[in-house]
CSV table of C-alpha atoms and ligand atoms in Angstrom, one decimal:
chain,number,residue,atom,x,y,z
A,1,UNK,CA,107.3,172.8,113.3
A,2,UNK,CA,105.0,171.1,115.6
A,3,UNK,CA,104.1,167.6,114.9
A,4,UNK,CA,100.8,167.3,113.2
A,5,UNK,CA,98.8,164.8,115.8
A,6,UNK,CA,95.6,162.9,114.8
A,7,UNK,CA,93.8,161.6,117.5
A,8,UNK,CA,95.1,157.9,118.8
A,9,UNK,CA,92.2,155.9,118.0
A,10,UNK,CA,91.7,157.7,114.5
A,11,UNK,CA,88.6,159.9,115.0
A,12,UNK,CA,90.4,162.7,112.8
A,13,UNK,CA,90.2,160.4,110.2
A,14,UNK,CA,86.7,160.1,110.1
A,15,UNK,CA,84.4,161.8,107.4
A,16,UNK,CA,80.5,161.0,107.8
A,17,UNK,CA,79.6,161.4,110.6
A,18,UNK,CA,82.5,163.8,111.5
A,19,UNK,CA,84.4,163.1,115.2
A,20,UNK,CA,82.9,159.5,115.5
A,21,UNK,CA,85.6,156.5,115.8
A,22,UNK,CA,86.7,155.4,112.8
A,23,UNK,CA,84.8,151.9,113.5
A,24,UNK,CA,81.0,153.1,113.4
A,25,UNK,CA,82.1,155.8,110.8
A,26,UNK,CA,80.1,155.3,107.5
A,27,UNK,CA,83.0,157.1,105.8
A,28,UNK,CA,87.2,157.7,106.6
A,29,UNK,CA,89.5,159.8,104.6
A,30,UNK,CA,91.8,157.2,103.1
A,31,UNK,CA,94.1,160.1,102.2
A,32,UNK,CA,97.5,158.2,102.3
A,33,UNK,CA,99.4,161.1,103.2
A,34,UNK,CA,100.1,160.2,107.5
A,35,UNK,CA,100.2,162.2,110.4
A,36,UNK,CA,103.2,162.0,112.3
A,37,UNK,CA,101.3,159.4,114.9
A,38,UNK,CA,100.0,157.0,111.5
A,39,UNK,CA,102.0,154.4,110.1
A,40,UNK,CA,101.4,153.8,106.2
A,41,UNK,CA,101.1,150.4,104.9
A,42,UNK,CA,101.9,149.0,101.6
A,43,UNK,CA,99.1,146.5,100.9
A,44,UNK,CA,99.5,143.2,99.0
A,45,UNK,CA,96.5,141.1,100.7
A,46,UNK,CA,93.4,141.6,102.2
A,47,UNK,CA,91.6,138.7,103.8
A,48,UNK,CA,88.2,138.9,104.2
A,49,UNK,CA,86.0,138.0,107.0
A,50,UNK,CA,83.8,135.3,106.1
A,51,UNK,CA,80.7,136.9,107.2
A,52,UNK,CA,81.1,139.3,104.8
A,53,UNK,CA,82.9,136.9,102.2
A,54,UNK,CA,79.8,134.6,101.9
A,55,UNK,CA,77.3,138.1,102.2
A,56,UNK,CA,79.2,139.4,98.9
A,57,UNK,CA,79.2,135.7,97.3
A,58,UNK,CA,75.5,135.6,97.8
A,59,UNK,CA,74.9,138.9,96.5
A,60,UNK,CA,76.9,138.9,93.2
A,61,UNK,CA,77.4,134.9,92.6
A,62,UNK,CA,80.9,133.8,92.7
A,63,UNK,CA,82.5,135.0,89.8
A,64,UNK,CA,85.9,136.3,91.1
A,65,UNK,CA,86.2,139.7,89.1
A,66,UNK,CA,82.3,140.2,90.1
A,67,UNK,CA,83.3,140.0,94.3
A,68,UNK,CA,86.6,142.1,93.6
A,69,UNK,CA,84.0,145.2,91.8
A,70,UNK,CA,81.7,144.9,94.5
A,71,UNK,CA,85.0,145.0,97.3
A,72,UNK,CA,86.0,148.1,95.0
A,73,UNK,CA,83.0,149.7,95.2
A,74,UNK,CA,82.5,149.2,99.1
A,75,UNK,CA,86.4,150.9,99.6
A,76,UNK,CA,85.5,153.6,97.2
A,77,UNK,CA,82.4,154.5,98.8
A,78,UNK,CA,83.5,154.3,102.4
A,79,UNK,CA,87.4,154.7,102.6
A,80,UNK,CA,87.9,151.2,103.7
A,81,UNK,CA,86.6,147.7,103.4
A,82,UNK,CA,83.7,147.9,105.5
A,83,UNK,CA,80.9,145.6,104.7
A,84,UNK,CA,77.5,147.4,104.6
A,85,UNK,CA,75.3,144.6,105.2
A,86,UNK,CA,77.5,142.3,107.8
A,87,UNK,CA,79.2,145.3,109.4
A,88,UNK,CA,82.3,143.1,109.1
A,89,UNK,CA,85.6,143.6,107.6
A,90,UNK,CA,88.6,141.1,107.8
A,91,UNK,CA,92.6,142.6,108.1
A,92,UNK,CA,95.2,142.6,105.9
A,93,UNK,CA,99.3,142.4,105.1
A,94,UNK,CA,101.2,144.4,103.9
A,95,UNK,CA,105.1,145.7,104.4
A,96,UNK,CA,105.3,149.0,106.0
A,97,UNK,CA,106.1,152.0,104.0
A,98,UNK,CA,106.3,155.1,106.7
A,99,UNK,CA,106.4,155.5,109.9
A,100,UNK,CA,105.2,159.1,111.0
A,101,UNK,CA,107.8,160.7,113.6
A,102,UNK,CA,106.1,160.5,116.7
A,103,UNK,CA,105.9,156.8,116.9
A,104,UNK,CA,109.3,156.5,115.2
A,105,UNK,CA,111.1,155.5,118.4
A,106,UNK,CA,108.2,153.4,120.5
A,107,UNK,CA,106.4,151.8,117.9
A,108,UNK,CA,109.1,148.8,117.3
A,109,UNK,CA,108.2,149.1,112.9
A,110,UNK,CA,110.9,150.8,110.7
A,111,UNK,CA,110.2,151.0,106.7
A,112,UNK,CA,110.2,147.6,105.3
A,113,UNK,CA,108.6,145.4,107.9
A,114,UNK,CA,105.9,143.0,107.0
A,115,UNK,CA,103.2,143.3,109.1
A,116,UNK,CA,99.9,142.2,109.5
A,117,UNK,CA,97.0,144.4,111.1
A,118,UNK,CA,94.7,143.1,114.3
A,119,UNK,CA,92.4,145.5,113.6
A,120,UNK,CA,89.5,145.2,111.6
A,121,UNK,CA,89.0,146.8,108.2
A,122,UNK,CA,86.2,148.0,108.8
A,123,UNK,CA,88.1,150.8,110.7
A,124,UNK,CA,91.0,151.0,108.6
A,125,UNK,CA,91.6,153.5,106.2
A,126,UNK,CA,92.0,152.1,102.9
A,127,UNK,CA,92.8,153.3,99.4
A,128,UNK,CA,93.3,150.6,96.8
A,129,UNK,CA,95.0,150.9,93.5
A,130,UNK,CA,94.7,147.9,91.5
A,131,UNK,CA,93.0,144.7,92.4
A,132,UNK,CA,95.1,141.8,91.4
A,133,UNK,CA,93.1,138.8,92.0
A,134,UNK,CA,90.5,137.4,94.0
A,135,UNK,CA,91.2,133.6,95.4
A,136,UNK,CA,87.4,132.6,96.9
A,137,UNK,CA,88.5,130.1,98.3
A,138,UNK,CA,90.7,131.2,101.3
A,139,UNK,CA,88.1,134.9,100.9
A,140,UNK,CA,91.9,136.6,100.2
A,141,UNK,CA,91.9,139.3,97.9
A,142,UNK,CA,95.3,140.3,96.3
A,143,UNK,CA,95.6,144.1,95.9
A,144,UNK,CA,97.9,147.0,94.9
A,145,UNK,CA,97.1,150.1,97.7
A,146,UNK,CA,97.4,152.1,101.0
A,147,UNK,CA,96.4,151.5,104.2
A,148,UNK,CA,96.7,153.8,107.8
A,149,UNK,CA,97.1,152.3,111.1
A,150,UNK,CA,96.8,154.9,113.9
A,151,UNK,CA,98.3,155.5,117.1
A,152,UNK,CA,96.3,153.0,118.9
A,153,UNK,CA,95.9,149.8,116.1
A,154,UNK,CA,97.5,146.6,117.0
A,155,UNK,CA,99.6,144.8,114.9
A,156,UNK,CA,101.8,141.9,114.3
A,157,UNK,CA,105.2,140.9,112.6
A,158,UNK,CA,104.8,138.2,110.3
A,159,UNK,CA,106.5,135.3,111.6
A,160,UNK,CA,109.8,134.2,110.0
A,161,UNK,CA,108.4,130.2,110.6
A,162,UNK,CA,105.0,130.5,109.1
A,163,UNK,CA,104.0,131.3,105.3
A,164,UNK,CA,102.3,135.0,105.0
A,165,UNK,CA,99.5,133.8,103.9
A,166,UNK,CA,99.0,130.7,106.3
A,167,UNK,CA,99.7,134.3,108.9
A,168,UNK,CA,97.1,136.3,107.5
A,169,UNK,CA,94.4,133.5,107.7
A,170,UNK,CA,95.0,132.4,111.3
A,171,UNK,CA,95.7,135.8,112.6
A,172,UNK,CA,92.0,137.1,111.2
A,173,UNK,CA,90.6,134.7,113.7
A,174,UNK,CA,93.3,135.2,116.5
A,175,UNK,CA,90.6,136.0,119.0
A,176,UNK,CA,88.6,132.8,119.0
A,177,UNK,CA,91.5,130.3,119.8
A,178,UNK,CA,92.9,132.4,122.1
A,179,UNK,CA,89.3,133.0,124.2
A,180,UNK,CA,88.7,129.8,124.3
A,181,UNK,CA,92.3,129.4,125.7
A,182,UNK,CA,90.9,131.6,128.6
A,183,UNK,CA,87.3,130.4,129.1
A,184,UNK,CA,87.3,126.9,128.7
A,185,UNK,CA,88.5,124.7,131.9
A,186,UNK,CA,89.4,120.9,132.5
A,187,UNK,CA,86.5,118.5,133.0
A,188,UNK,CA,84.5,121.1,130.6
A,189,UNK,CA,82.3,120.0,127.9
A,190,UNK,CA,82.4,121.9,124.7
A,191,UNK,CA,80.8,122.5,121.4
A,192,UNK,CA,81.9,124.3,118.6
A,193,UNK,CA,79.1,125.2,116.1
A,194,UNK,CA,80.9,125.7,112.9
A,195,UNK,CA,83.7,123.2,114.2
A,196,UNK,CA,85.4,122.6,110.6
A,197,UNK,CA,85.8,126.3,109.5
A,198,UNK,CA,89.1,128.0,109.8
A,199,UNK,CA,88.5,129.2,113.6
A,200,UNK,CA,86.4,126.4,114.4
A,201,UNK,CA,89.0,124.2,113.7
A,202,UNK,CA,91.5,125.7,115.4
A,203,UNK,CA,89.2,125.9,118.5
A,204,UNK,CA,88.8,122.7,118.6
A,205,UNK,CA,92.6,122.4,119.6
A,206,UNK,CA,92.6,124.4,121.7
A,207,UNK,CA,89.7,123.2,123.5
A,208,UNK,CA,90.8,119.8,123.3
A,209,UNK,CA,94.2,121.1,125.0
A,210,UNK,CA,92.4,123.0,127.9
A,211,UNK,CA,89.4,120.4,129.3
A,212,UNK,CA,91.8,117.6,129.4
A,213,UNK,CA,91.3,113.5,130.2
A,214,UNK,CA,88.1,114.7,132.0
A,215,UNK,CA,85.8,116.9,129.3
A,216,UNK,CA,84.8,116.7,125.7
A,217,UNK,CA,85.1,118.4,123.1
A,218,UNK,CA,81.7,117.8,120.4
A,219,UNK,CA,81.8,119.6,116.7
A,220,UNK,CA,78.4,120.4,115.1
A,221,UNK,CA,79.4,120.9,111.0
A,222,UNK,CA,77.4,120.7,108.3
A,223,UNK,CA,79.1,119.7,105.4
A,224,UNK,CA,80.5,115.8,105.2
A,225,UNK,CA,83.9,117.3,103.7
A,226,UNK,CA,84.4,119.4,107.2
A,227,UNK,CA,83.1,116.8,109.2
A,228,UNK,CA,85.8,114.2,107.7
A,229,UNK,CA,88.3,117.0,108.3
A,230,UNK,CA,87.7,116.9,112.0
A,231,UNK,CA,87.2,113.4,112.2
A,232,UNK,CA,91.0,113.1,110.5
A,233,UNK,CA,92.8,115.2,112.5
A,234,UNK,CA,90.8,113.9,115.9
A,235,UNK,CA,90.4,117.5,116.9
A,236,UNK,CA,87.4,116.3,118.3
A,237,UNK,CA,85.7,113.4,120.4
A,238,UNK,CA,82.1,113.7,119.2
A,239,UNK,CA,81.3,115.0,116.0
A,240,UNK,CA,77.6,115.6,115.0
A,241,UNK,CA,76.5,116.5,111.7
A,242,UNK,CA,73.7,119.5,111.9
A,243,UNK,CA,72.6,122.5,110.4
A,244,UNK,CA,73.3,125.4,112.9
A,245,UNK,CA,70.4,127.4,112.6
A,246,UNK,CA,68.0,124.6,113.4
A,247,UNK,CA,67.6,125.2,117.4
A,248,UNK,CA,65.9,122.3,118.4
A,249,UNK,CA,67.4,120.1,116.2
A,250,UNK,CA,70.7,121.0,117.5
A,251,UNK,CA,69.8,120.4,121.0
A,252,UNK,CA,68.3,117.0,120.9
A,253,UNK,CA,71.9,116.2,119.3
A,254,UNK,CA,73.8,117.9,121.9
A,255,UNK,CA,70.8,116.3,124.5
A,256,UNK,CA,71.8,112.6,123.3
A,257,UNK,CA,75.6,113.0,122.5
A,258,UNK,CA,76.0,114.5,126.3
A,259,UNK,CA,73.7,111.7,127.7
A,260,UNK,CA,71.3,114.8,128.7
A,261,UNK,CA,73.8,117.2,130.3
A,262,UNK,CA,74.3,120.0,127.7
A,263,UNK,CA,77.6,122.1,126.8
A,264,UNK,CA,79.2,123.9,129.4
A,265,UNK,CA,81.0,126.1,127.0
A,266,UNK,CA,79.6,126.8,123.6
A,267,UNK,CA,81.2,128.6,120.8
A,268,UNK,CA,79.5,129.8,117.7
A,269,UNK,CA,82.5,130.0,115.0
A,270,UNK,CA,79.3,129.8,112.0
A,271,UNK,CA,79.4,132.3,108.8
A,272,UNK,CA,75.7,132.6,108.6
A,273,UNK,CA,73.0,134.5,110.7
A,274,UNK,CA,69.8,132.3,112.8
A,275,UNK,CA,72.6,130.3,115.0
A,276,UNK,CA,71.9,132.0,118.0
A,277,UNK,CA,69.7,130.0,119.7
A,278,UNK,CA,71.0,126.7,118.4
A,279,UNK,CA,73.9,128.2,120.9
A,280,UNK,CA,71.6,128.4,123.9
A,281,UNK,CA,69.8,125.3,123.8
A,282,UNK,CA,72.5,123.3,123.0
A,283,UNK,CA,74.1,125.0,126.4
A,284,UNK,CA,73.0,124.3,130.1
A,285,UNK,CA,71.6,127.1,131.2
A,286,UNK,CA,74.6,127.7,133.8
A,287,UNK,CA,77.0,127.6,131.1
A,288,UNK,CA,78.9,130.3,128.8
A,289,UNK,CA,78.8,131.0,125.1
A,290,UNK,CA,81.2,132.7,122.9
A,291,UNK,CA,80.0,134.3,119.8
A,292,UNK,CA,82.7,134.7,117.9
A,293,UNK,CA,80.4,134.4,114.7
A,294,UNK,CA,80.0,138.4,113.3
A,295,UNK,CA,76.7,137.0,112.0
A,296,UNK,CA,75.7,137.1,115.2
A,297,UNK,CA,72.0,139.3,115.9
A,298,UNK,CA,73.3,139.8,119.8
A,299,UNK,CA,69.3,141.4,119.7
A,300,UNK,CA,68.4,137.3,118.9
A,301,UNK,CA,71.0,136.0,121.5
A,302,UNK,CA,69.7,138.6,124.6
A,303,UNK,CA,66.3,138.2,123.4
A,304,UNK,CA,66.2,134.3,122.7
A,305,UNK,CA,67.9,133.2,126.0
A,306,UNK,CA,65.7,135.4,127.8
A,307,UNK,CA,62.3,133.7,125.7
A,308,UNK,CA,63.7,130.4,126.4
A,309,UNK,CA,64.4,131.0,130.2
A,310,UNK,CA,68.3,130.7,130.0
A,311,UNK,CA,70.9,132.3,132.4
A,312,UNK,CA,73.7,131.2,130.4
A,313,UNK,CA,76.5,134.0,130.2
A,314,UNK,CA,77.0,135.1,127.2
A,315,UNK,CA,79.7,137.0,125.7
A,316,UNK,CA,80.0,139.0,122.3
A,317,UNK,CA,83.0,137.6,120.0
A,318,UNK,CA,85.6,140.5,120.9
A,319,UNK,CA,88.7,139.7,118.9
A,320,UNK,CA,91.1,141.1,120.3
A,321,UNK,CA,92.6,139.2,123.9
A,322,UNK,CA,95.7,139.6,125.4
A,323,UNK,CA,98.4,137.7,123.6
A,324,UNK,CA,96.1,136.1,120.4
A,325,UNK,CA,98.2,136.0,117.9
A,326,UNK,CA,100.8,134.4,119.8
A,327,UNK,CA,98.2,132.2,121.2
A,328,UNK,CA,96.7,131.8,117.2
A,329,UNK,CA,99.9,131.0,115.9
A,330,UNK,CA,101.5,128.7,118.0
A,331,UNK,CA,98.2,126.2,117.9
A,332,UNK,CA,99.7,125.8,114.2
A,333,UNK,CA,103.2,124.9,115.8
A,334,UNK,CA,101.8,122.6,118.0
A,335,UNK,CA,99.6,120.6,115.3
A,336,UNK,CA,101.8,119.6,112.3
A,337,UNK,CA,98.6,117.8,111.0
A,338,UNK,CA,96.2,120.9,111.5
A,339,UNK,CA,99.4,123.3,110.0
A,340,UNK,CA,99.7,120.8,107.1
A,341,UNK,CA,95.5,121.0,106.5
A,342,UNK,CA,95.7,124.8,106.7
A,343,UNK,CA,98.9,124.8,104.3
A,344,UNK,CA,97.2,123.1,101.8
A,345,UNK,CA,94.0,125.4,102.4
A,346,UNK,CA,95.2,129.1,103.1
A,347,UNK,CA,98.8,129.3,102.0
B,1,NAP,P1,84.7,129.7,108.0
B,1,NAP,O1,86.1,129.2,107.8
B,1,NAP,O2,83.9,130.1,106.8
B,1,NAP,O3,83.9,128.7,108.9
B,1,NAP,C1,82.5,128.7,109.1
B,1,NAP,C2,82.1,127.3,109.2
B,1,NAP,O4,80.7,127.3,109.6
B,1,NAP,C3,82.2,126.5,107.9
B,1,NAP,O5,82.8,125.3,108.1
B,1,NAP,C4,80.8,126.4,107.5
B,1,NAP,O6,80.6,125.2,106.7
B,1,NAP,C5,80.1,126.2,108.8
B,1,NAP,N1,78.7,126.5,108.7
B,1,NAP,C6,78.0,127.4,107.9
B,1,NAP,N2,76.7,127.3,108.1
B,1,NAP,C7,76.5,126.3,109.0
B,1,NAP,C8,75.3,125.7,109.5
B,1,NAP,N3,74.1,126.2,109.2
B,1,NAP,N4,75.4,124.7,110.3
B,1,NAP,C9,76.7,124.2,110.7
B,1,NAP,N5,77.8,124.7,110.2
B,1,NAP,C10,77.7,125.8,109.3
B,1,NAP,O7,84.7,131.1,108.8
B,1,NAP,P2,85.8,131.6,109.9
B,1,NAP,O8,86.8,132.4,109.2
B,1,NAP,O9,86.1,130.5,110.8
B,1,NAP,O10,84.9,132.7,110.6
B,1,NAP,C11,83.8,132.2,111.4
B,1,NAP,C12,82.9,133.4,111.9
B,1,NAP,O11,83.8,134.2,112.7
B,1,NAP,C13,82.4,134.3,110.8
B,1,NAP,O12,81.1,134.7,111.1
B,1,NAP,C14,83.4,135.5,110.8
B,1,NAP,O13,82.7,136.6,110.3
B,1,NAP,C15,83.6,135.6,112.3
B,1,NAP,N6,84.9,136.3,112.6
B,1,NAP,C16,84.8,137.0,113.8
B,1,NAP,C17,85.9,137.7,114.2
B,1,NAP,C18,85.9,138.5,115.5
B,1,NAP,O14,86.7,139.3,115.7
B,1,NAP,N7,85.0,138.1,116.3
B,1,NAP,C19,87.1,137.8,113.4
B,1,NAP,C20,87.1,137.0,112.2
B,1,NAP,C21,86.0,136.3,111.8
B,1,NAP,P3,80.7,125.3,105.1
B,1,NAP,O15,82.1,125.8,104.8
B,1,NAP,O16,80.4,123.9,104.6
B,1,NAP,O17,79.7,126.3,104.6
């Protein structure tokens, strides 16, 4: 019999409208029954993205069996955990159950791997069973169910050195470290917006690693608990305290803490909308931002920086880069004190 193909990026999977990609799909078949190019995943834990974490939280308080019936009722409505409002989704681990035969011999996953996914959920096929619990405060949601990854999904082994769950939260933000591994130089200066969240933090490493003796690294938080954390782990050398969707605000801060000169790099690692223009004020107007933020308008980012006259590049928070999870996880092996922190937070 021939082999029953679906198409590599997982069109075939996709319900409403029919033939899209599974991504802009309102609704996938979550059917766990594979085609021979599918893997099927066991699930045990989903985590979140914190765009659509904190969108959830504000719309049905923080009671944890009210967020897990609103995650339920996104999956059963659209066949995978794809917020509706934030457009987000967040990935997930899980041990792998099947491998259909054509990727058999090249994928490099046999039955029993534990895996986590590098592609969102909000394209991945998903059909839960049971919810177990719901821990707010790491946005991970313990579940009993199915996921598909298609021919084309990335994916990564969990590490044997690193808790799962300590995995599962670095590798959801794999692509922020690991851009600003690639866009930030040495003698840059830097600002993270969002500096003591879980990416922001681990940006600021990273950052810190890459200008070297000659830039600076500044973090704008909001909250004195993150700031401290920065300040503790001296992930950073300035550290302002501001509200990220304040533009001007921002700036003067930036204005005074660079003694007029601006960011040459800015990354906006925030969970809530309005930060765009903080972003390009707070960057000179040669320089580069990252929005890595998916509460992000990229309508307000094109059409701020052109109101406000800047030419600053600007680039949309992709997540995927060559090599993030490697990138993502070793930061963790490099910083006992930030692994520690993120122990005690995430695992
Ligand atoms: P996180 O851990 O929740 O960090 C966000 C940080 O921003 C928190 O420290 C938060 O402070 C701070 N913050 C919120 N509002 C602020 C404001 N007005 N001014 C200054 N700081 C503010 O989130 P994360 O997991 O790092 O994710 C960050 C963003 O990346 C989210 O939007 C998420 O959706 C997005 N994301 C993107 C991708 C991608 O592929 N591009 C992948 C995963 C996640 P408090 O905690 O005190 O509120």
């Amino acid at each position: 019999m021939p082999p029953r193909l679906g198409c590599p990026y997982g069109s075939h999977r996709s319900v409403e409208p029919r033939e899209s990609l599974p991504q802009p799909a309102w609704r996938l078949d979550n059917t766990p029954d594979i085609y021979d190019n599918e893997i099927l995943i066991d699930v045990e834990t989903l985590n979140v993205d914190s765009a659509s974490f904190t969108k959830i939280v504000g719309e049905v308080g923080g009671d944890p069996a009210a967020i897990g019936a609103r995650i339920w009722a996104i999956v059963a409505e659209r066949g995978k955990l794809h917020n509706p409002v934030t457009g987000s989704g967040g990935m997930l681990i899980g041990t792998v159950e099947r491998v259909g035969s054509a990727l058999a011999d090249t994928c490099g996953l046999k039955p029993g791997d534990r895996i986590a996914t590098l592609i969102s959920l909000s394209l991945t096929p998903l059909k839960l069973e049971v919810i177990r619990s719901v821990r707010p405060e790491t946005d991970q949601v313990d579940v009993v169910g199915k996921a598909v990854l298609f021919e084309k999904s990335l994916y990564a082994k969990l590490p044997a050195d690193l808790p799962d769950k300590l995995s599962l939260a670095v590798l959801d933000v794999a692509g922020a470290p690991a851009q600003t591994a690639k866009l930030v130089g040495p003698g840059d200066t830097v600002l993270v917006l969002g500096g003591g969240g879980k990416s922001g933090l681990l940006c600021l490493h990273e950052a810190k690693k890459r200008v070297g003796v000659t830039g600076r690294v500044i973090a704008l938080e909001y909250s004195a608990t993150a700031l401290e954390r920065i300040q503790a782990l001296g992930l950073a050398d300035t550290v302002l305290q501001g509200d990220a969707t304040k533009p001007l605000q921002v700036r003067q801060a930036v204005l005074e803490a660079t003694g007029g000169e601006l960011a040459d790099v800015t990354l906006s690692n925030v969970n809530v909308p309005g930060a765009e223009l903080s972003a390009i004020l707070a960057t000179k107007e040669t320089g580069l931002i990252y929005y890595f933020s998916m509460a992000t308008s990229f309508t307000a980012a094109a059409l701020g920086a052109e109101g406000v006259g800047s030419d600053a590049r600007m680039l949309i928070g992709n997540g995927y880069t060559k090599g993030h999870a490697d990138i993502a996880l070793q930061v963790l092996r490099e910083n006992p004190r930030l692994r520690a922190l993120f122990e005690e937070l995430y695992a």
